[in-house]
Coordinates of C-alpha atoms in Angstrom, one line a residue:
M112 CA 42.1 78.0 41.1
F113 CA 42.3 78.0 37.3
E114 CA 45.2 77.9 34.9
T115 CA 46.6 81.2 33.8
P116 CA 45.3 82.5 30.4
R117 CA 48.7 82.2 28.9
R118 CA 49.0 78.5 29.8
S119 CA 45.5 77.8 28.6
A120 CA 46.2 79.5 25.3
T121 CA 49.3 77.3 24.8
V122 CA 47.3 74.1 25.3
L123 CA 44.7 75.2 22.9
N124 CA 47.3 76.1 20.3
A125 CA 49.0 72.7 20.7
W126 CA 45.6 70.9 20.3
S127 CA 44.8 73.0 17.2
G128 CA 48.2 72.1 15.7
S129 CA 47.6 68.4 16.3
S130 CA 44.2 68.6 14.7
E131 CA 45.6 70.2 11.6
D132 CA 48.3 67.6 11.3
L133 CA 45.7 64.9 11.5
Q134 CA 43.6 66.6 8.9
Q135 CA 46.6 66.8 6.6
Q136 CA 47.4 63.1 7.0
A137 CA 43.8 62.2 6.4
Q138 CA 43.7 64.2 3.2
L139 CA 46.9 62.6 1.9
V140 CA 45.2 59.3 2.2
S141 CA 41.9 60.4 0.8
P142 CA 42.0 63.9 -0.7
V143 CA 38.4 63.9 -1.7
S144 CA 35.9 65.7 0.6
T145 CA 32.7 63.9 1.8
D146 CA 30.6 66.3 -0.3
N147 CA 31.8 64.8 -3.6
T148 CA 29.8 62.1 -5.4
G149 CA 30.7 58.4 -5.5
K150 CA 31.8 58.8 -9.1
K151 CA 34.4 61.4 -8.1
K152 CA 35.6 59.2 -5.3
K153 CA 36.2 56.4 -7.8
K154 CA 38.0 58.7 -10.2
M155 CA 40.3 60.0 -7.5
K156 CA 41.3 56.5 -6.3
P157 CA 45.0 56.6 -5.4
P158 CA 47.4 54.9 -7.8
Q159 CA 48.9 51.5 -6.9
R160 CA 52.3 52.2 -8.4
S161 CA 55.3 53.4 -6.4
V162 CA 56.4 57.1 -6.5
S163 CA 59.7 58.8 -6.4
V164 CA 60.7 61.2 -3.6
P165 CA 60.2 64.3 -5.8
Q166 CA 56.8 63.0 -6.8
L167 CA 55.9 62.3 -3.1
F168 CA 56.9 65.8 -2.1
A169 CA 54.7 67.2 -5.0
L170 CA 51.7 65.1 -3.8
E171 CA 52.2 66.3 -0.2
D172 CA 52.5 70.0 -1.4
A173 CA 49.3 69.6 -3.4
A174 CA 47.5 68.0 -0.4
D175 CA 48.8 70.7 1.9
S176 CA 47.6 73.4 -0.5
E177 CA 44.1 71.8 -0.7
A178 CA 44.0 71.4 3.1
E179 CA 44.9 75.1 3.5
E180 CA 42.2 76.2 1.0
S181 CA 39.7 74.0 2.9
R182 CA 40.6 75.5 6.3
T183 CA 40.5 79.0 4.8
G184 CA 37.1 78.3 3.4
E185 CA 35.9 76.9 6.7
K186 CA 37.2 80.0 8.5
C187 CA 35.5 82.4 6.2
Q188 CA 32.3 80.4 6.5
T189 CA 32.6 80.5 10.3
E190 CA 33.2 84.3 10.3
K191 CA 30.3 84.7 8.0
H192 CA 28.0 82.6 10.2
A193 CA 29.1 84.6 13.3
E194 CA 28.0 87.8 11.6
E195 CA 24.7 86.4 10.3
S196 CA 21.6 88.3 11.2
V197 CA 19.6 86.7 14.0
L198 CA 16.9 89.3 14.2
R199 CA 16.1 92.6 12.4
G200 CA 13.6 95.2 13.3
I201 CA 12.7 98.9 13.8
F202 CA 13.4 100.6 17.1
K203 CA 13.7 104.2 18.2
I204 CA 17.1 105.0 19.8
E205 CA 17.7 108.5 21.2
K206 CA 14.5 109.7 19.5
K207 CA 15.7 108.5 16.1
S208 CA 14.1 105.7 14.2
C209 CA 16.8 103.0 13.5
D210 CA 17.2 99.8 11.6
V211 CA 18.4 97.5 14.3
E212 CA 20.1 94.2 13.6
L213 CA 20.9 91.5 16.2
R214 CA 23.9 89.4 15.2
A215 CA 25.7 86.6 16.9
S216 CA 28.3 88.8 18.5
R217 CA 27.0 92.3 18.4
L218 CA 23.9 94.6 18.2
V219 CA 24.1 97.0 15.2
W220 CA 21.8 99.9 14.5
T221 CA 21.7 102.5 11.7
P222 CA 19.5 105.7 11.7
I223 CA 16.8 105.5 9.0
Q224 CA 17.4 108.2 6.4
P225 CA 14.2 110.4 6.0
E226 CA 12.7 111.1 2.6
T227 CA 11.9 114.6 1.2
P228 CA 8.3 115.5 0.1
T229 CA 9.3 114.7 -3.5
G230 CA 10.2 111.2 -2.7
G231 CA 14.0 111.5 -2.7
S232 CA 16.4 111.3 0.2
K233 CA 18.0 114.3 1.9
A234 CA 21.3 115.1 0.3
G235 CA 24.4 115.1 2.5
M236 CA 22.9 112.8 5.1
L237 CA 25.4 110.3 6.5
L238 CA 24.3 106.9 7.8
N239 CA 26.4 106.3 10.9
E240 CA 26.3 102.7 11.9
E241 CA 26.7 102.1 15.6
Y242 CA 27.0 98.9 17.6
V243 CA 27.7 97.3 21.0
E244 CA 29.4 94.0 21.6
L245 CA 27.1 91.5 23.2
K246 CA 30.0 90.3 25.5
E247 CA 29.8 93.7 27.1
V248 CA 26.1 93.5 27.8
F249 CA 25.2 92.1 31.3
A250 CA 21.5 92.7 31.5
V251 CA 18.4 93.2 29.4
K252 CA 15.0 94.3 30.7
L253 CA 11.6 95.3 29.3
K254 CA 11.0 99.1 29.8
R255 CA 7.6 100.0 31.1
R256 CA 5.8 103.2 32.3
R257 CA 4.3 102.7 35.7
S258 CA 2.4 104.9 38.1
V259 CA 3.6 105.7 41.6
G260 CA 3.5 102.5 43.7
Q261 CA 2.8 100.2 40.9
Q262 CA 5.1 97.1 41.0
K263 CA 3.9 95.1 38.0
G264 CA 2.4 95.7 34.6
G265 CA 2.4 99.2 33.0
T266 CA 2.6 100.5 29.5
L267 CA 5.4 98.8 27.4
L268 CA 7.9 101.3 26.1
G269 CA 10.5 98.9 24.7
I270 CA 13.8 97.1 25.7
T271 CA 16.7 98.4 27.8
L272 CA 20.2 97.0 27.4
F273 CA 22.7 97.5 30.2
H274 CA 26.4 97.1 29.2
C275 CA 29.8 97.7 30.7
V276 CA 31.7 100.8 29.7
K277 CA 35.4 101.3 30.5
K278 CA 36.6 104.9 31.3
G279 CA 40.2 104.8 32.2
K280 CA 40.6 102.2 34.9
K281 CA 37.0 102.5 36.0
L282 CA 34.1 100.4 34.8
K283 CA 30.6 101.7 34.7
D284 CA 27.2 100.6 33.6
H285 CA 25.5 102.3 30.7
A286 CA 21.9 101.9 29.4
I287 CA 20.7 101.7 25.7
H288 CA 17.0 102.1 25.2
L289 CA 15.3 100.4 22.3
S290 CA 11.8 102.0 22.1
N291 CA 9.0 99.9 20.5
M292 CA 5.5 99.5 22.0
S293 CA 4.8 96.1 20.4
E294 CA 4.5 93.4 23.0
D295 CA 5.1 90.5 20.6
H296 CA 8.0 92.2 18.9
C297 CA 9.8 93.0 22.2
E298 CA 9.1 89.6 23.7
V299 CA 10.8 87.9 20.7
W300 CA 13.9 90.2 21.0
L301 CA 14.0 89.8 24.8
R302 CA 14.1 86.0 24.4
H303 CA 17.0 86.0 21.9
F304 CA 18.9 88.5 24.1
K305 CA 18.5 86.2 27.1
D306 CA 19.6 83.1 25.2
I307 CA 22.8 84.9 24.1
L308 CA 23.6 86.3 27.6
N309 CA 23.1 82.8 29.2
G310 CA 25.7 81.5 26.8
F311 CA 28.5 83.4 28.7
Q312 CA 29.7 80.6 31.1
N313 CA 32.1 82.5 33.4
R314 CA 29.4 84.9 34.7
P315 CA 28.2 84.1 38.2
K316 CA 24.5 83.3 38.9
S317 CA 24.6 83.0 42.7
L318 CA 27.0 84.7 45.2
K319 CA 27.7 84.5 49.0
V320 CA 28.2 88.0 50.3
F321 CA 29.9 89.0 53.5
V322 CA 29.7 92.7 54.6
N323 CA 31.8 94.1 57.5
P324 CA 29.7 97.0 58.9
N325 CA 32.7 98.3 60.9
S326 CA 35.1 98.8 58.1
H327 CA 36.7 102.3 57.8
R328 CA 34.0 104.8 58.6
K329 CA 31.3 102.2 58.9
E330 CA 30.2 102.8 55.3
A331 CA 30.5 99.3 54.0
N332 CA 26.8 98.4 54.5
Q333 CA 25.7 101.6 52.8
I334 CA 28.1 101.1 49.9
Y335 CA 26.8 97.6 49.3
S336 CA 23.1 98.4 49.6
E337 CA 23.2 101.5 47.5
Q338 CA 25.8 100.8 44.9
I339 CA 26.5 97.1 44.6
A340 CA 23.3 95.2 45.4
P341 CA 21.2 97.0 42.7
L342 CA 23.8 96.0 40.1
F343 CA 23.7 92.3 41.2
K344 CA 19.9 92.4 41.1
L345 CA 20.0 94.0 37.6
A346 CA 22.3 91.2 36.4
D347 CA 19.9 88.6 37.8
I348 CA 22.5 87.4 40.3
K349 CA 21.1 85.8 43.4
T350 CA 22.8 86.8 46.6
A351 CA 22.9 85.4 50.2
T352 CA 24.2 88.3 52.4
T353 CA 25.7 88.0 55.8
I354 CA 26.3 91.2 57.9
T355 CA 29.2 90.2 60.2
E356 CA 28.7 90.9 63.9
Y357 CA 32.1 90.3 65.3
K358 CA 35.7 89.7 64.2
G359 CA 36.1 86.2 62.9
H360 CA 32.3 85.9 62.0
A361 CA 33.0 85.4 58.3
L362 CA 35.8 82.8 59.1
S363 CA 33.4 80.8 61.3
A364 CA 30.6 81.0 58.7
L365 CA 32.8 79.8 55.9
K366 CA 33.8 76.7 57.9
E367 CA 30.2 75.6 58.1
C368 CA 28.5 77.1 55.0
D369 CA 27.5 74.9 52.1
L370 CA 29.4 76.5 49.2
K371 CA 28.2 74.2 46.5
E372 CA 25.2 76.4 45.6
F373 CA 27.4 79.5 45.0
D374 CA 29.5 80.5 42.1
G375 CA 31.7 82.8 44.2
V376 CA 32.2 84.6 47.6
I377 CA 32.2 88.4 47.9
C378 CA 33.6 90.4 50.8
V379 CA 32.7 94.1 51.3
G380 CA 35.3 95.8 53.6
G381 CA 38.9 96.6 54.0
D382 CA 42.2 94.6 53.8
G383 CA 41.8 92.9 57.2
F384 CA 38.3 91.7 56.3
A385 CA 39.5 90.6 52.8
N386 CA 42.2 88.6 54.5
E387 CA 39.7 87.0 56.9
V388 CA 37.4 85.8 54.0
A389 CA 40.3 84.6 51.9
Y390 CA 41.7 82.7 55.0
G391 CA 38.3 81.2 55.5
L392 CA 38.0 80.1 51.9
L393 CA 41.4 78.5 51.8
L394 CA 41.0 76.9 55.2
R395 CA 37.7 75.4 54.1
A396 CA 39.5 74.0 51.0
Q397 CA 42.1 72.3 53.3
M398 CA 39.4 70.9 55.5
D399 CA 37.4 69.5 52.5
A400 CA 40.7 68.0 51.0
G401 CA 41.6 66.3 54.4
R402 CA 44.7 68.4 54.9
D403 CA 46.1 68.4 58.5
T404 CA 46.9 72.0 59.3
D405 CA 48.9 70.9 62.4
S406 CA 51.6 69.3 60.2
I407 CA 53.5 70.1 57.0
F408 CA 51.1 69.9 54.1
T409 CA 50.7 71.0 50.5
P410 CA 47.8 73.4 50.3
V411 CA 45.0 73.1 47.7
R412 CA 43.4 76.0 45.9
A413 CA 40.3 77.8 47.0
P414 CA 37.1 76.1 45.9
L415 CA 35.4 79.4 44.7
P416 CA 36.7 82.7 43.4
L417 CA 36.8 85.6 45.8
G418 CA 35.5 89.0 44.8
I419 CA 36.6 92.1 46.8
I420 CA 34.5 95.2 47.0
P421 CA 36.8 97.9 48.5
A422 CA 35.2 99.7 51.5
G423 CA 38.2 100.1 53.8
S424 CA 40.8 102.8 54.6
T425 CA 43.6 101.7 52.2
D426 CA 42.2 98.7 50.3
I427 CA 45.6 97.5 49.2
V428 CA 44.5 94.0 48.0
A429 CA 41.7 95.5 45.9
C430 CA 43.9 98.2 44.4
S431 CA 46.7 95.7 43.6
V432 CA 44.3 93.3 41.8
Q433 CA 41.9 95.8 40.1
G434 CA 44.3 98.8 39.7
I435 CA 41.8 101.2 41.3
R436 CA 39.9 101.6 44.5
H437 CA 36.3 101.9 43.1
P438 CA 33.4 99.7 44.4
V439 CA 31.4 99.9 41.2
T440 CA 34.4 98.8 39.1
A441 CA 34.9 95.8 41.4
A442 CA 31.2 94.9 41.1
M443 CA 31.3 95.2 37.3
H444 CA 34.4 92.9 37.1
I445 CA 32.5 90.3 39.2
I446 CA 29.3 90.6 37.1
M447 CA 31.2 90.3 33.8
G448 CA 33.0 87.1 35.1
H449 CA 36.6 88.5 35.0
Y450 CA 39.2 86.4 36.9
Q451 CA 42.7 87.1 38.0
S452 CA 45.0 84.4 39.6
V453 CA 46.6 85.8 42.7
D454 CA 49.5 84.3 44.8
V455 CA 48.8 83.6 48.4
C456 CA 51.3 83.0 51.2
T457 CA 51.1 80.5 54.0
F458 CA 52.4 81.6 57.5
S459 CA 53.3 78.7 59.7
T460 CA 55.4 77.9 62.8
H461 CA 56.6 74.6 64.2
S462 CA 54.9 72.8 61.3
R463 CA 51.5 74.4 62.3
L464 CA 49.6 76.7 60.0
L465 CA 49.0 80.1 61.4
R466 CA 47.1 81.7 58.6
F467 CA 47.1 82.6 54.9
G468 CA 47.8 86.1 53.6
F469 CA 48.9 88.3 50.7
S470 CA 51.5 90.5 52.5
A471 CA 53.1 90.8 55.9
M472 CA 55.3 93.3 57.8
F473 CA 57.4 92.6 60.9
G474 CA 59.1 95.2 63.0
F475 CA 57.9 98.8 62.5
G476 CA 54.8 97.7 60.5
G477 CA 53.8 95.1 63.1
R478 CA 54.4 97.4 66.1
T479 CA 52.5 100.3 64.5
L480 CA 49.4 98.1 64.0
A481 CA 49.6 96.6 67.5
L482 CA 49.6 100.1 68.9
A483 CA 46.7 101.2 66.7
E484 CA 44.7 98.2 67.8
K485 CA 45.0 99.3 71.5
H486 CA 43.4 102.6 70.6
R487 CA 40.4 101.4 68.7
W488 CA 38.3 104.1 70.4
M489 CA 39.9 106.7 68.3
P490 CA 38.7 107.6 64.7
S491 CA 40.5 105.4 62.1
S492 CA 42.6 108.2 60.5
Q493 CA 43.6 109.7 63.9
R494 CA 44.4 106.2 65.2
R495 CA 46.8 105.5 62.3
E496 CA 48.6 108.8 62.6
F497 CA 48.9 108.5 66.3
A498 CA 50.4 104.9 66.0
V499 CA 52.9 105.9 63.3
I500 CA 54.1 109.0 65.2
K501 CA 54.3 107.1 68.5
T502 CA 56.2 104.2 66.9
L503 CA 58.6 106.5 65.2
T504 CA 59.2 108.3 68.5
N505 CA 60.2 105.0 70.1
L506 CA 61.9 103.6 67.0
K507 CA 63.9 100.5 67.9
P508 CA 65.4 97.7 65.8
E509 CA 64.7 94.0 66.0
E510 CA 67.5 91.5 66.1
C511 CA 66.6 88.8 63.5
E512 CA 67.9 86.0 61.4
L513 CA 66.5 85.8 57.9
S514 CA 66.8 82.7 55.8
F515 CA 65.3 82.7 52.3
L516 CA 65.2 80.7 49.1
P517 CA 65.9 83.0 46.1
L518 CA 63.8 82.7 42.9
K519 CA 66.2 81.3 40.3
N520 CA 64.0 81.6 37.2
P521 CA 61.3 84.2 37.6
K522 CA 58.3 83.7 35.4
Q523 CA 57.5 86.2 32.7
E524 CA 54.9 88.8 33.6
A525 CA 51.4 87.2 33.0
Q526 CA 49.0 88.7 30.5
K527 CA 47.4 91.9 31.7
T528 CA 43.9 90.6 32.2
T529 CA 41.6 91.5 35.1
R530 CA 40.6 88.4 37.1
F531 CA 39.9 87.7 40.7
V532 CA 40.7 84.2 41.7
L533 CA 42.8 83.1 44.6
M534 CA 45.8 80.8 43.6
L535 CA 48.2 79.0 45.8
F536 CA 51.6 78.6 44.2
C537 CA 53.7 75.9 46.0
V538 CA 57.3 75.2 45.0
D539 CA 59.3 72.1 46.0
N540 CA 62.9 73.2 45.5
E541 CA 66.0 72.0 47.3
D542 CA 68.3 74.8 46.2
Q543 CA 70.6 76.3 48.7
W544 CA 69.1 78.8 51.2
Q545 CA 70.7 82.1 51.9
S546 CA 70.9 83.8 55.3
I547 CA 71.3 87.4 56.6
Q548 CA 71.1 88.5 60.2
G549 CA 71.5 91.7 62.3
L550 CA 69.3 94.6 63.5
F551 CA 66.3 95.4 61.3
L552 CA 63.8 98.3 61.6
N553 CA 61.3 96.7 59.3
I554 CA 60.9 93.5 57.2
S555 CA 58.2 93.1 54.5
I556 CA 57.2 89.9 52.7
M557 CA 54.7 90.6 49.9
A558 CA 53.2 88.4 47.2
I559 CA 51.3 91.3 45.5
P560 CA 52.5 94.9 44.6
C561 CA 50.5 96.4 47.5
L562 CA 49.2 99.5 45.7
C563 CA 47.3 102.2 47.6
S564 CA 46.8 106.0 47.6
M565 CA 49.7 106.4 50.0
A566 CA 52.0 104.2 47.8
P567 CA 51.1 104.9 44.1
R568 CA 54.0 102.7 42.9
G569 CA 53.2 100.1 45.5
L570 CA 55.0 98.9 48.6
A571 CA 56.6 96.2 46.4
P572 CA 56.4 97.6 42.8
D573 CA 58.4 94.8 41.2
T574 CA 56.1 92.1 42.5
R575 CA 53.6 90.4 40.1
L576 CA 50.2 88.9 41.0
D577 CA 50.7 85.4 39.9
N578 CA 54.3 84.5 39.1
G579 CA 54.9 82.4 42.2
S580 CA 57.3 84.7 44.0
M581 CA 57.4 87.1 46.9
S582 CA 59.3 90.3 47.5
L583 CA 61.5 90.4 50.6
I584 CA 62.3 93.9 51.7
A585 CA 64.7 94.2 54.7
V586 CA 65.4 97.7 56.2
R587 CA 68.5 97.4 58.4
N588 CA 69.1 99.6 61.4
T589 CA 69.7 103.2 60.7
S590 CA 68.9 106.7 62.1
R591 CA 65.4 107.8 62.6
A592 CA 65.9 110.6 60.0
D593 CA 67.0 108.2 57.3
F594 CA 64.2 105.8 58.0
I595 CA 61.7 108.6 57.7
K596 CA 63.2 109.5 54.4
H597 CA 62.7 105.9 53.3
L598 CA 59.0 106.0 54.4
K599 CA 58.4 109.3 52.6
R600 CA 59.6 107.8 49.3
Y601 CA 56.6 105.4 49.2
G602 CA 54.3 108.4 48.6
S603 CA 56.4 109.7 45.7
L604 CA 57.6 108.4 42.3
K605 CA 61.1 108.1 43.5
N606 CA 62.8 104.8 44.2
Q607 CA 62.2 104.0 47.9
F608 CA 64.8 101.3 47.9
S609 CA 67.8 103.4 46.8
F610 CA 69.3 103.5 50.3
P611 CA 72.3 101.6 51.5
F612 CA 70.4 100.2 54.5
V613 CA 67.5 98.7 52.3
E614 CA 67.9 95.2 50.8
T615 CA 65.5 93.6 48.4
Y616 CA 65.2 90.0 47.2
T617 CA 62.8 88.0 45.0
V618 CA 62.2 84.8 46.9
Q619 CA 60.1 81.6 47.0
E620 CA 60.3 80.9 50.8
V621 CA 61.3 82.9 53.9
K622 CA 62.1 81.9 57.5
L623 CA 62.2 84.8 60.0
K624 CA 63.6 84.0 63.5
P625 CA 63.6 86.9 66.0
R626 CA 66.4 87.1 68.5
S627 CA 64.8 89.5 71.0
G628 CA 61.5 90.0 72.7
W629 CA 59.0 92.8 72.1
A630 CA 58.5 95.6 74.5
D631 CA 55.1 97.3 74.8
D632 CA 55.3 100.6 73.0
S633 CA 52.0 101.8 74.5
S634 CA 53.8 103.1 77.6
E635 CA 53.7 106.9 77.8
E636 CA 57.4 107.0 79.0
N637 CA 59.6 108.3 76.2
V638 CA 62.9 106.4 76.8
E639 CA 65.8 107.3 74.6
F640 CA 67.6 104.4 72.9
D641 CA 70.8 104.2 70.9
T642 CA 69.0 102.8 67.8
K643 CA 72.3 101.9 66.1
R644 CA 73.4 99.5 68.8
T645 CA 70.7 98.6 71.2
P646 CA 68.2 95.8 70.2
M647 CA 64.8 95.8 71.9
I648 CA 64.8 93.3 74.8
S649 CA 61.8 92.3 76.9
S650 CA 60.4 89.3 78.7
E651 CA 57.4 89.4 76.3
K652 CA 57.6 86.4 74.0
N653 CA 55.0 87.4 71.4
Y654 CA 56.0 89.3 68.3
P655 CA 53.4 91.4 66.4
W656 CA 52.9 90.8 62.7
N657 CA 50.8 92.9 60.3
I658 CA 49.1 90.5 57.9
D659 CA 47.1 92.4 55.3
G660 CA 46.2 95.0 58.0
D661 CA 45.2 92.3 60.5
L662 CA 47.2 91.7 63.7
M663 CA 48.8 88.3 64.2
E664 CA 51.1 87.4 67.1
A665 CA 53.8 84.7 66.9
S666 CA 56.2 83.6 69.6
S667 CA 58.9 81.9 67.5
E668 CA 60.3 81.4 64.0
V669 CA 57.7 82.0 61.2
Y670 CA 57.9 80.2 57.9
I671 CA 56.4 82.0 54.9
R672 CA 55.8 80.2 51.6

C-alpha cells in the first residue's frame, strides 16, 4: 500500500542532495546571506573581470566551505531548537519530588536534591536524569481519585502517561504517574502533551474491527474485550466492531461497508479469518478500481492497512509479520502506527480470480484440512491430530505438472521494521518458464516465512515478507517413513529440506496442473497403496487446497502469482 522504507529513504536522500546542489549554486552567484546589511551586499558585489581556472576552483572551494558552515550552523540550530524546553515544572514521580522538563522530543525528569538542616546539600547524592521518548507515548490522562460508582469528577492527583515498552519481541504498555494537585498546572501540561501526540501522523484514529467468536477455543471475543478494546479506548481510538455470525460474514460486510471513515481494518481470529478479511479488503479494492475479476487483470493494493490480532490455533500470518504470537503486542503495533508491507498471492483459474492468500498447500496439506473440516464436531486440537494421522495412514501421491517462473534477481532483504500493510507485488516478465512433473506428496507455495510454534524456523524460512517472491517447495513421492522424517524436521532447528526428494525454488509465478482426481479420504476403509508407483485416481474432479488454513476447491489448473 505504501513504498517500502528503504525506497522512501532513497527518494528523500536524492531530494536532499538536489537541494544542497541548488544552495551551492545560489551561493556561488550571491555568497552573501539575507541577514547582511545592504552595505555588505554592495561590498561583496562579484567582480566583472574574467578569472582563470585555478581562481575559479578557489572561488568554488570557498563557496562550498561557506555553504558547509552554513548548513552545519543550521543543523546545530535545529537540534538545539528540538531540545528546547517547552514546559518545566515540579511533579512527584514514584514518591520523589522531581524537576520535570517537557522538550520537543522527550520528557525529562531529575529528582530534586534535598537540603540538610544547615542549608547545604547532602553529600554523595547523585542526580540521576531519566527520560521517556514522546514517540513512545500513546496516551495521556488526568489522574483522579473517585469513589465507588463515580464516573466523573473526583480529586485531581496529577497526570498519567502511557508509553510502549519493548521486552524482547513483546510490546507492553507502561504507566508513568506525574503527581500534582494543581488543576491549572495539569491542564496546561495536558494540552501540550495532546498537541505533541496529535502530531504523529501514522497513528490510527478510527478502526473497523471484525471478531470471529468461533476461532480456536472460542476465545477471540474474550481476548478482544478484555485485552485489546481497553487499549484502543485508552489511546482514544474509535472502533466499529462486528462480531461475525457465519463464515464469509466479514467478506460480505467489507464489500458493502463505507471504509472512508476508517484508518484501518482489524481482524481478531486465526489464519483462516485473517485470510477472509484480507481477501475482502483486496477484493473491495478491485471493485472500487473497476477491475474485472473474471478476466486477466493487474490487481491494485488494499485501500487500508490490515491489523491482525492473533486468536487462533497457529496464527501463522501474525507470527510471520510480528515475530511473536501475542495479542497485546499486535495491538500496541497498531496503536503506535507501525506498518509492514507484505506480499500477497493471487489464485486464479481459467482467467478467473479464485481468491487472495499468503500461502497455500496442495496434496498432503490440502487433504488434511479437507478431512479436518468434515470433523468440525471434534475439538480443534483433536481434529487436527486425527486428520494428520488419518491422512498419513492413507498417504498417496498426486500426479502433477508444475510450471514456474524463477526469480532472476531477488531483492535484498528489506529493513527490519515492524509494519502491517498488505502489498500486492505484480511482475510482468517474459522470461522462460521451467517445468517439472511427476508424483508429489505435497506442494507448498508461500509468500511469507509461515512461522508458528510447530515450525520455529518457518515452513519457508528463506522467504521474506515484501521482496516480491514466493517459495515453491515440492516434495516428491517417497516412503511414508521418509515423509514423516521430513515433517518432523519442521519442529526442530534442522534443515527440513535436506532430503533428496524435496525440491525448493524461489519463484515469481507458478502454474499447478493436477493429472489425477482426488479420492475421499474420510472412508474408514484402510486400503493399502504402493505409494511409489500408484497415483490417486478418482471420478471426483475437485482438488482441495489449504489457503492460509482455509479450504478452497479447484477443478483444474491453478495459476498463482
